[in-house]
Coordinates of C-alpha atoms and ligand atoms in Angstrom, one line a residue:
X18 CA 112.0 94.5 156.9
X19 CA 115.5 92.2 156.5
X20 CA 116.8 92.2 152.9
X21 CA 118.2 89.7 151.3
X22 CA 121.1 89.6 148.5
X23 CA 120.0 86.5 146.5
X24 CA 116.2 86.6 146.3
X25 CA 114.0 83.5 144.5
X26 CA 110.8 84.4 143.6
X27 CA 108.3 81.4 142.7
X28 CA 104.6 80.8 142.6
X29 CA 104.8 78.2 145.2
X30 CA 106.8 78.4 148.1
X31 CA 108.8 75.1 149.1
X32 CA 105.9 74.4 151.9
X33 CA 102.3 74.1 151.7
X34 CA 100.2 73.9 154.8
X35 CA 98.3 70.6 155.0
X36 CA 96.4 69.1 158.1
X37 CA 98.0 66.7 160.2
X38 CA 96.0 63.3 161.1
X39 CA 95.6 64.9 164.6
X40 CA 93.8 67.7 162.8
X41 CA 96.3 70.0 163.9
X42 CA 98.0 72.0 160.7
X43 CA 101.7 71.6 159.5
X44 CA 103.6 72.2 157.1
X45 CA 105.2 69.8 153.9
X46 CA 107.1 70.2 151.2
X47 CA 104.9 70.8 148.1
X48 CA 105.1 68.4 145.4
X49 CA 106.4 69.4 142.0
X50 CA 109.3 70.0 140.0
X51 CA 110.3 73.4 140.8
X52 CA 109.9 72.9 144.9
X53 CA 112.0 69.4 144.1
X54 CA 115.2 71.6 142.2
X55 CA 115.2 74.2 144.5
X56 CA 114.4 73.5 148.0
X57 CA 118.0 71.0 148.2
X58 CA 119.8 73.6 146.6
X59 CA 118.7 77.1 148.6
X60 CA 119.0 74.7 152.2
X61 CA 121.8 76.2 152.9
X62 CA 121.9 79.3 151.6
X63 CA 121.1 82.8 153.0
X64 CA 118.1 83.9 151.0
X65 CA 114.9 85.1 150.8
X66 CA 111.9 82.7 149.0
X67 CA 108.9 85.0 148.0
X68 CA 106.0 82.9 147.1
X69 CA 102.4 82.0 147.9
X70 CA 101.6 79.6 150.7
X71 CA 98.8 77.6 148.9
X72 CA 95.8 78.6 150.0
X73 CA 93.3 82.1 149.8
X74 CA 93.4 84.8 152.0
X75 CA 95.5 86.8 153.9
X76 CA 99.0 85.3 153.4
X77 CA 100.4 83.5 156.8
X78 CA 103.7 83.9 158.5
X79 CA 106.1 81.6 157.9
X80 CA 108.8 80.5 159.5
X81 CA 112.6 80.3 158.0
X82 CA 113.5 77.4 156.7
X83 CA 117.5 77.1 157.3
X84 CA 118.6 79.6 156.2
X85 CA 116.1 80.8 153.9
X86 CA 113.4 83.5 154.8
X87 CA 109.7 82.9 153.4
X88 CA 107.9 86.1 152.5
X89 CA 104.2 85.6 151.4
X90 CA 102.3 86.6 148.9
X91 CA 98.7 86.5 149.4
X92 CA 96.1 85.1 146.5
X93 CA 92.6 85.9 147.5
X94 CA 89.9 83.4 145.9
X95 CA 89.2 85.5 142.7
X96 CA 93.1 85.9 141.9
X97 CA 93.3 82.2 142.9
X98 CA 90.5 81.0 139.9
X99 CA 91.3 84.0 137.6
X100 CA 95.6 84.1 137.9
X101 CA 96.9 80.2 139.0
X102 CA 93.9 78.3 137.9
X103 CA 93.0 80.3 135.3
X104 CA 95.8 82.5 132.8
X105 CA 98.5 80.1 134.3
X106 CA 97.2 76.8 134.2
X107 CA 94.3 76.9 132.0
X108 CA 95.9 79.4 129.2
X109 CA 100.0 79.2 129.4
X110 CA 100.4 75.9 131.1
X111 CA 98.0 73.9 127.8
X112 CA 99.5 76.4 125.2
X113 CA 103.2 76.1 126.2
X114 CA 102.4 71.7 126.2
X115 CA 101.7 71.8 122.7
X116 CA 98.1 72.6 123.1
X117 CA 97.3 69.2 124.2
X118 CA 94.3 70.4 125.8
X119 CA 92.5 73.4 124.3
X120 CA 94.2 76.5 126.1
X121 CA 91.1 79.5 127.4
X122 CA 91.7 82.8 126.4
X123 CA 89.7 85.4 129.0
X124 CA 90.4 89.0 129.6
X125 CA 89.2 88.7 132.8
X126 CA 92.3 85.8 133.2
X127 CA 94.9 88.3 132.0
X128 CA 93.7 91.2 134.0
X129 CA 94.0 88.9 137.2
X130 CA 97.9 87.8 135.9
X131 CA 99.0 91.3 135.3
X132 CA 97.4 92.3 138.9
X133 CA 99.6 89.1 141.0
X134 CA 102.4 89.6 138.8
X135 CA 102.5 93.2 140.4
X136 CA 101.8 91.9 143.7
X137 CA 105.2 89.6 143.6
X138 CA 107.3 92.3 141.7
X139 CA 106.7 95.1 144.9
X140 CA 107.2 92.1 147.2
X141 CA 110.6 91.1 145.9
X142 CA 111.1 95.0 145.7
X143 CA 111.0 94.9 149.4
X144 CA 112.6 92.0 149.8
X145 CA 116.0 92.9 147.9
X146 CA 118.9 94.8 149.1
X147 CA 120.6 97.0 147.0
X148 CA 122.5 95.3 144.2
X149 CA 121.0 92.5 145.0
X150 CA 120.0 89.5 142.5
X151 CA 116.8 88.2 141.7
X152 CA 116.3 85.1 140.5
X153 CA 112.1 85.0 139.1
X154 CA 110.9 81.3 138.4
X155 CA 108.4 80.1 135.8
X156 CA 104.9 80.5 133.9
X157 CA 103.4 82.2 136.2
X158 CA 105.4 84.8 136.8
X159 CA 106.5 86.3 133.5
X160 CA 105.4 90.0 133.7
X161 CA 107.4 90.0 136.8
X162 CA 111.1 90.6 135.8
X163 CA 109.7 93.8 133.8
X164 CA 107.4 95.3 136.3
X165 CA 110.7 94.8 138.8
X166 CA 112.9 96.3 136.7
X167 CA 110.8 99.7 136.9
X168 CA 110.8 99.7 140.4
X169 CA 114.8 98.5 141.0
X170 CA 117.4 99.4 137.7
X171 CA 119.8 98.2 140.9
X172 CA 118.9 94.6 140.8
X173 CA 120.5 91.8 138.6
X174 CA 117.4 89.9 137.5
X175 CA 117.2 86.5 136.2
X176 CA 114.6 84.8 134.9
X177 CA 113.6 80.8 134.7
X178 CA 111.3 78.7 132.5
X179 CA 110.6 75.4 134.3
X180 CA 108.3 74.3 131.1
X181 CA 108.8 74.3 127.5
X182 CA 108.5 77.3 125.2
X183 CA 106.2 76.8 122.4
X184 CA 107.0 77.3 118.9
X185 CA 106.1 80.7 117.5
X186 CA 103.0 79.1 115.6
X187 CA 101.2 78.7 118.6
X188 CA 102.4 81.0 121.0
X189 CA 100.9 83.5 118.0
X190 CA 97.9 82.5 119.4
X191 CA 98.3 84.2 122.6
X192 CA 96.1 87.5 122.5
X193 CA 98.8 89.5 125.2
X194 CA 101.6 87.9 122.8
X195 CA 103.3 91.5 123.1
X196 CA 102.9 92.0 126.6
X197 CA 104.3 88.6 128.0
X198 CA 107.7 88.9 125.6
X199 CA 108.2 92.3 127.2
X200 CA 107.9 91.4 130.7
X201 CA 110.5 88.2 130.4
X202 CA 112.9 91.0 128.7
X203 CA 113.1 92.8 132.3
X204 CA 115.4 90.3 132.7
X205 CA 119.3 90.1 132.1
X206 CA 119.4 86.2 132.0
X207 CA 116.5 84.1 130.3
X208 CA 117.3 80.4 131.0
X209 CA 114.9 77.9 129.6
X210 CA 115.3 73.7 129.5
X211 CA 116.4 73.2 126.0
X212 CA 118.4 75.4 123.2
X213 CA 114.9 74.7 121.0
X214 CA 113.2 76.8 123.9
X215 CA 115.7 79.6 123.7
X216 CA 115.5 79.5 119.6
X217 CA 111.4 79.7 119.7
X218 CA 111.7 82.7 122.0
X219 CA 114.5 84.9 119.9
X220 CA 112.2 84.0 116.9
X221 CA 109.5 85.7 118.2
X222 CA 110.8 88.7 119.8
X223 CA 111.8 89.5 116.2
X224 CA 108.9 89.2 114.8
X225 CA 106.3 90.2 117.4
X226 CA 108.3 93.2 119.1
X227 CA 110.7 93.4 116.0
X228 CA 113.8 93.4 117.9
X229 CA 117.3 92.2 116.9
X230 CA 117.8 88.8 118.5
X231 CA 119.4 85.9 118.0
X232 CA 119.5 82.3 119.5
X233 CA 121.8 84.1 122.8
X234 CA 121.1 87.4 122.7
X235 CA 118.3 90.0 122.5
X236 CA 118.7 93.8 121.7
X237 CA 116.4 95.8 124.3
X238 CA 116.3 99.5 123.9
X239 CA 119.5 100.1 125.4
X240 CA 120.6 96.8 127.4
X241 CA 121.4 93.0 125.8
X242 CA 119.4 90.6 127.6
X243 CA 121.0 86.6 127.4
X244 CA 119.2 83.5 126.5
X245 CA 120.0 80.3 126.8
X246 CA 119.4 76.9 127.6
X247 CA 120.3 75.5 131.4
X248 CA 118.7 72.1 131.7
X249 CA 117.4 71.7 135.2
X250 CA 118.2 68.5 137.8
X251 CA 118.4 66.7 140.6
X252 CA 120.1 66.4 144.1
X253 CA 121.6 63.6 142.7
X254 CA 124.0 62.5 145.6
X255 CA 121.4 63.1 147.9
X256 CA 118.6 60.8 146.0
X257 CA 121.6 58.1 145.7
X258 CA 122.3 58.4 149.6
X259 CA 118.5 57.7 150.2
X260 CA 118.5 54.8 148.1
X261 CA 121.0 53.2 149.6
X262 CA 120.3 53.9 152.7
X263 CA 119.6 50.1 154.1
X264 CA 116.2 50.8 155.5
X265 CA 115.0 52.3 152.6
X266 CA 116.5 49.1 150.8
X267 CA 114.6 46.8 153.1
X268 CA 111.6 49.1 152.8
X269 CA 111.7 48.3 148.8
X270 CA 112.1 44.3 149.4
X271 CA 108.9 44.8 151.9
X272 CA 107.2 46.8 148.9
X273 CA 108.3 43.9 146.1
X274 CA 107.2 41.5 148.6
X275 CA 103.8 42.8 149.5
X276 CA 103.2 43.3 145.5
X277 CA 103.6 39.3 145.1
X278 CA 107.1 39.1 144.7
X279 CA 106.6 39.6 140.2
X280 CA 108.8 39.2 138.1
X281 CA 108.6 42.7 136.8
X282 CA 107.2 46.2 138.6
X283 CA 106.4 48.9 136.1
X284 CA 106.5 52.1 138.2
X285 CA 105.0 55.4 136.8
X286 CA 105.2 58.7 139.2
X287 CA 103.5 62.1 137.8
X288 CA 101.2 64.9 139.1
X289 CA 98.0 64.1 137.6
X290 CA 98.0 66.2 134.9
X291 CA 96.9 65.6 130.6
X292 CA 100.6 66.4 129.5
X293 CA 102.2 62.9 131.8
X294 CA 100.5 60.8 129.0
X295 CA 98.6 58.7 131.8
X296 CA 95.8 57.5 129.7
X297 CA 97.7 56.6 127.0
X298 CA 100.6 54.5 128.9
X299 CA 97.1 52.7 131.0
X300 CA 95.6 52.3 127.2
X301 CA 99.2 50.4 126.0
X302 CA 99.2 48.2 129.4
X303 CA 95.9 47.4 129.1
X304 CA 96.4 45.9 125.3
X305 CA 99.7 44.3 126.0
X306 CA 98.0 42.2 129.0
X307 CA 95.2 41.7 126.4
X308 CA 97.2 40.5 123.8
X309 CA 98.8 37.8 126.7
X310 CA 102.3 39.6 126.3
X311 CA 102.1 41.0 129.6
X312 CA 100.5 38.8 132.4
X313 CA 99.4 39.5 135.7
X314 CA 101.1 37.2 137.6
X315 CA 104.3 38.0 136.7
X316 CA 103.8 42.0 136.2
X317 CA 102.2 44.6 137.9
X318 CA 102.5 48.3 137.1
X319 CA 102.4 50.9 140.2
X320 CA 100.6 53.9 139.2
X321 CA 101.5 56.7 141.4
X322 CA 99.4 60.0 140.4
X323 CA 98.9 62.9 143.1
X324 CA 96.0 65.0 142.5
X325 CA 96.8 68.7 140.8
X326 CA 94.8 71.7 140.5
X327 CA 91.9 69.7 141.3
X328 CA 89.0 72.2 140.7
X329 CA 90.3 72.8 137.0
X330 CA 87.4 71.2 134.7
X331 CA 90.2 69.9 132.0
X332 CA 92.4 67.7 135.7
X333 CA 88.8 66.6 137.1
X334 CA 88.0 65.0 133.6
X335 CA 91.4 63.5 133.4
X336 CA 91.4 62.2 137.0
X337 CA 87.7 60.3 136.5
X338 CA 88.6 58.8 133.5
X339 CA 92.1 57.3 134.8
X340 CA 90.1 56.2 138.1
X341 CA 87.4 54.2 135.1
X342 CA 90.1 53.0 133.3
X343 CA 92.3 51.8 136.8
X344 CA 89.2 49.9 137.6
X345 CA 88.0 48.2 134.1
X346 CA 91.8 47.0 133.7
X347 CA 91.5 45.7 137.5
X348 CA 88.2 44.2 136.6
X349 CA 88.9 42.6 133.6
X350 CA 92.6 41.3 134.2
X351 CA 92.9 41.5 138.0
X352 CA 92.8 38.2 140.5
X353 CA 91.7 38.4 143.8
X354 CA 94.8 39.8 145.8
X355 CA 96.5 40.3 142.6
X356 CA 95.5 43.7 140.8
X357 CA 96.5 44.5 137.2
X358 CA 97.5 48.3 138.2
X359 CA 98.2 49.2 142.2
X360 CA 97.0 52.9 141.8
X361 CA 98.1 55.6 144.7
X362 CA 97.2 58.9 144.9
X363 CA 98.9 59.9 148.0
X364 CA 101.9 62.6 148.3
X365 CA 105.2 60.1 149.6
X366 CA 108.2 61.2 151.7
X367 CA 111.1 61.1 150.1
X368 CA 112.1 58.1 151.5
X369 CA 109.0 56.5 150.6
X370 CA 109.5 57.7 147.0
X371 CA 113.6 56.4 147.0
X372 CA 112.5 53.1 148.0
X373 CA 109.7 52.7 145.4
X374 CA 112.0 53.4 142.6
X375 CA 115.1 50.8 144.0
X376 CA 112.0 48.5 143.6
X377 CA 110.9 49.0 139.9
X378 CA 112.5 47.2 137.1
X379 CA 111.1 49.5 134.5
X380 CA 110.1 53.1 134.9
X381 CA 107.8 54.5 132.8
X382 CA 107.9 58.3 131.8
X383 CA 106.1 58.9 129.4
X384 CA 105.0 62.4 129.2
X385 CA 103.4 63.8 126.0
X386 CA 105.4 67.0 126.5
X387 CA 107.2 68.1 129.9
X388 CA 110.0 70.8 130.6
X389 CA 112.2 68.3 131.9
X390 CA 110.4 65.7 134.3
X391 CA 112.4 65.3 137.4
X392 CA 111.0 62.0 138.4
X393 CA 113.2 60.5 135.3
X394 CA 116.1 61.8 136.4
X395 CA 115.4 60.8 140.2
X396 CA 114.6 56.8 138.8
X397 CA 118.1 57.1 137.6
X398 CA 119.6 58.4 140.8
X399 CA 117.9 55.9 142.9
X400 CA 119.0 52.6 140.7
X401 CA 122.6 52.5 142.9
X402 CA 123.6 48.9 141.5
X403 CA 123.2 50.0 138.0
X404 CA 119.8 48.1 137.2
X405 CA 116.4 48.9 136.2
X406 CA 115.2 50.2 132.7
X407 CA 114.0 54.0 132.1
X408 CA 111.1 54.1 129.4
X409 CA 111.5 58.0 128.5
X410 CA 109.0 59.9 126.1
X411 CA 111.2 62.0 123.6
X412 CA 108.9 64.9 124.3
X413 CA 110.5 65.3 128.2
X414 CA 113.4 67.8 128.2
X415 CA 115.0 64.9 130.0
X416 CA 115.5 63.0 126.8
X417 CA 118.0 65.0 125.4
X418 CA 120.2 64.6 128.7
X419 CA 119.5 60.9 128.9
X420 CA 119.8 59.4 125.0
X421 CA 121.0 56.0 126.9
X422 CA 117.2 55.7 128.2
X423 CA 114.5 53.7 126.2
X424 CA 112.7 56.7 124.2
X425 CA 109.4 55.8 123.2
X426 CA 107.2 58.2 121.4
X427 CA 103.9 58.4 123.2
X428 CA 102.0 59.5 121.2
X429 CA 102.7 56.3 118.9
X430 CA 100.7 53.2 120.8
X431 CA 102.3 50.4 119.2
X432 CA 105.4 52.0 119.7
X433 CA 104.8 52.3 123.3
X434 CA 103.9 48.8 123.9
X435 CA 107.1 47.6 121.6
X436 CA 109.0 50.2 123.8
X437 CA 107.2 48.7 126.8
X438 CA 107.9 45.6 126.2
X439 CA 111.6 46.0 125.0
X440 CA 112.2 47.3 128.6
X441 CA 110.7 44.6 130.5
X442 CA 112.7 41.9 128.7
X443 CA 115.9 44.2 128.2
X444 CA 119.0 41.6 129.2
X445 CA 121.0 43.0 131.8
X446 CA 123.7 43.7 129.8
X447 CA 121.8 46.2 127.9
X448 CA 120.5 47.6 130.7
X449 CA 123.8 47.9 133.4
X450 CA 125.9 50.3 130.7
X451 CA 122.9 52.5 130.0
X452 CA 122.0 53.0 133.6
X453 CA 125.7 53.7 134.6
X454 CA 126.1 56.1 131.7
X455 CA 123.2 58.2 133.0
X456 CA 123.7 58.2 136.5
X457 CA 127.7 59.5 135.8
X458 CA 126.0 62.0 133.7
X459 CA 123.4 63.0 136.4
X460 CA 126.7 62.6 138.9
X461 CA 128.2 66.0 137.1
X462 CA 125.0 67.7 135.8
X463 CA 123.0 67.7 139.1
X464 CA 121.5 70.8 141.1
X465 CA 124.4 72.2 141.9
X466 CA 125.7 72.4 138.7
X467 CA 122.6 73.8 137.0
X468 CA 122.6 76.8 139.8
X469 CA 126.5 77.5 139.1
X470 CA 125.6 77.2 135.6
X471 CA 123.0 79.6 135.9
X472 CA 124.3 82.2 138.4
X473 CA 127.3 82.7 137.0
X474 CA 126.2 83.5 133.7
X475 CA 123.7 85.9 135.5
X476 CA 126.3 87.5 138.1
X477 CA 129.5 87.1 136.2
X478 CA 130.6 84.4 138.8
X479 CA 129.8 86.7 141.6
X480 CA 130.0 85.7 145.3
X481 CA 126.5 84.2 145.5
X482 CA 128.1 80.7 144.6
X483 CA 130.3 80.3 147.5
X484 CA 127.0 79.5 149.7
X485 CA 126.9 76.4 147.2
X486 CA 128.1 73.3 148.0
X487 CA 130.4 71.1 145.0
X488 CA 129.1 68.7 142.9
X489 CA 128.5 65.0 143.9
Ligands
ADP524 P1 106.2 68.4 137.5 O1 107.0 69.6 137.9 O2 105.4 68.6 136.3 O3 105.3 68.0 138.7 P2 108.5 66.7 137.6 O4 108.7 65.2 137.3 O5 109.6 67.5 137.1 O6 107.1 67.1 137.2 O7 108.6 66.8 139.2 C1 107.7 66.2 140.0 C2 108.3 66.2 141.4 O8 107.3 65.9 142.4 C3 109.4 65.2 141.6 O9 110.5 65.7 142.4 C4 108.7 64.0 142.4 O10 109.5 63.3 143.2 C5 107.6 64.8 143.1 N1 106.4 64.0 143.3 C6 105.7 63.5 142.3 N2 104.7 62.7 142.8 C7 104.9 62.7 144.2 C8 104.2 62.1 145.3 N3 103.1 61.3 145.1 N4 104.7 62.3 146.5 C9 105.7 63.1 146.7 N5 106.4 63.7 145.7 C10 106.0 63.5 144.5
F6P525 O1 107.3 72.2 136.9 C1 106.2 72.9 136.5 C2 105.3 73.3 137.7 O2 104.2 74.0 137.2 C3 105.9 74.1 138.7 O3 106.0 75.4 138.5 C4 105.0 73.8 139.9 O4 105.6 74.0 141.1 C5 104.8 72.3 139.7 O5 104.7 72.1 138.3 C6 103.5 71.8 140.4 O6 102.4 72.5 140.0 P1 101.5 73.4 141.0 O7 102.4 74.4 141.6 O8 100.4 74.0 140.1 O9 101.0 72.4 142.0

């Protein structure tokens, strides 16, 4: 097999197969964060993606995207339930979101993690030329730089955290606590969102494995593994380009038109998922159009939410109870041809997506806890005349990147509404400096950055960053 000398290894691959309206099958970019920050960014650059395809069985041949070769990992159905829906997204993905849903411990869920985690480390094995570096992304995947580093000392190995690491008081509750420290050690590089992240995880590598370590550096055995913080982003030049492009602009004076020409649009955009804060952003609308402060005539909010991990019991609860609440709000404030909340649960293109933000006047992200949150960042990036307000929840990475936005506290429902509403009646000049202040910022910290950022730091500046293309 062909090796490669910069290998990304990620759950999810940057396509998914999906079936065509024809019935025929094809392939599309997956939704998500992580396919979103590094799909632009690898384009053009000669590398290998290892990764599952997104569905069970044996894994299909893909073809190369650019530049980039796929190489397939295949989940059958138990590793499926037992590794992605279960260790990583019913026991790492609730307990590294504050625990805002009760996180399942089962052994049968760990056994199942340590298994795929092996799977991807002999995969990447293959896949990697001598010397090569090896870039390991996310939750899923945290045994993996350890398990690779037995079977290739050669390789540079850098590992990713796309979500937040917990604080030490509940990532104590973890029964493999030990285990899944050791494993992100294999790496030479640990980058995580925020500096907060990087401090949680040095605290507890001293006191679970009882090494030396502080907030940049860990003492393993004989090697000093790096931490630190490298807050993730957008194509940001290539989000502006979209937006400006003039039929995505017409697109968006279609969309305003077909919503009733309002006053005000209210866009949200998330996964469907219990840490985006849904239900509590639909609770504060709903009460603010109670309470006459927000009428329907002059306001509607778009509520896009794509389905997620859909057979996980904690999603399926969360997705029938937005869907009740979508309709009672409908029912009880809509008109006919004029609902309270237009609710869409299809995937967009990214056009589709550009020209939806250049329509919304207010944005609201409003996570109760996120890594970063991308969409935040791509509002910003689409708003090319320097308009629209950005409603950010404190607890999104983003926050700390984008102090300029309107940071609400989620959690807090007056303070939502009173954030809500601030937004929605912000005077331009409020708005216009904020906006410009974080789209220059987004300007120099986009992908780009973030990668050269990162590599560097993991290969000394080596030659990998030539294949990247300058900021902005
Ligand atoms: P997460 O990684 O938790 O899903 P982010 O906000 O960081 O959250 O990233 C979500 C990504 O998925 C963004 O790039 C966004 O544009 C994309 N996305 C979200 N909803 C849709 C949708 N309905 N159609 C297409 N892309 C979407
Ligand atoms: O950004 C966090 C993340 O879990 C990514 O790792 C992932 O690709 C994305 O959200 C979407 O989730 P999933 O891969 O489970 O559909």
């Amino acid at each position: 097999m062909r090796q490669s000398s910069l290998v990304v290894v990620a759950n999810r691959l940057p396509i998914d197969d999906s079936v065509a309206p024809d019935g025929a099958c094809e392939w599309r970019r997956s939704p998500g964060g992580l396919v979103s920050a590094l799909h632009p960014l690898l384009r053009h650059t000669p590398a290998t993606w290892v990764g599952w395809a997104g569905g069970t069985g044996p894994a299909p041949s893909l073809p190369d995207i650019g530049s980039v070769r796929m190489r397939t990992v295949p989940l059958s159905s138990e590793d499926f339930r037992d590794h992605y829906e279960g260790f990583a997204n019913s026991t790492l993905w609730p307990l590294y979101h504050d625990a805002v849903e009760q996180p399942e411990y089962h052994r049968r869920w760990w056994e199942a993690y340590q298994r795929v985690n092996q799977r991807f480390a002999e995969a990447t094995a293959e896949a990697a030329e001598q010397g090569a570096v090896v870039w390991i992304q996310d939750y899923h995947l945290q045994l993996v730089p350890g398990l690779l580093r037995e079977l290739r000392p050669d390789l540079r190995i850098g590992f990713f955290l796309h979500v937040p690491f917990p604080p030490p008081e509940l990532f104590m509750q973890l029964p493999r606590r030990a285990e899944l420290l050791r494993g992100m050690l294999g790496a030479d590089l640990i980058g995580f969102q925020r500096a907060q992240a990087a401090h949680n995880f040095a605290q507890l590598v001293a006191k679970v494995l009882e090494l030396p370590a502080t907030d940049r550096r860990v003492g393993v055995d004989d090697r000093v593994v790096r931490i630190g913080a490298f807050p993730v982003s957008i194509d940001t030049a290539e989000m502006a380009a979209l937006a400006g492009r003039p039929d995505v602009a017409a697109r968006a004076q279609r969309l305003r038109h077909d919503l009733g020409d309002p006053g005000h649009v209210i866009l949200s955009v998330d996964r469907m998922d219990y840490t985006k804060g849904i239900e509590q952003r639909l609770k504060a609308y709903s009460e603010l159009l109670a309470s006459g402060h927000v009428k329907v005539r002059d306001t509607v909010l778009v509520q896009v939410a794509v389905p997620s991990r859909e057979r996980v019991t904690q999603y399926q609860i969360l997705r029938d109870r937005v869907e009740r609440e979508v309709g009672r709000i409908n029912g009880e404030f809509g008109r006919v041809g004029e609902p309270a909340i237009h609710y869409l649960t299809q995937p967009f293109d990214r056009a589709e997506l550009a020209a939806l933000y250049r329509v919304a006047d207010v944005m609201a992200v409003t996570p109760l806890r996120d890594g970063m949150n991308l969409v935040a960042k791509e509002y910003v990036a689409a708003r090319v005349d320097d308009t629209g307000a950005l409603l950010l929840s404190e607890f999104a990475g983003a926050a700390a990147e984008l102090p300029q936005a309107y940071l609400v506290n989620p959690h807090d429902l007056e303070g939502l509404k009173q954030g809500l509403l601030s937004a929605l009646e912000a005077d331009p000049a409020d708005v216009t400096p904020r906006m410009r202040a974080m789209r220059e910022h987004l300007h120099r910290n986009d992908i780009r950055a973030w990668a050269r950022s990162y590599l560097s730091a993991l290969d000394d500046g080596g030659s990998l960053l030539t294949h990247l293309a300058p900021t902005g």
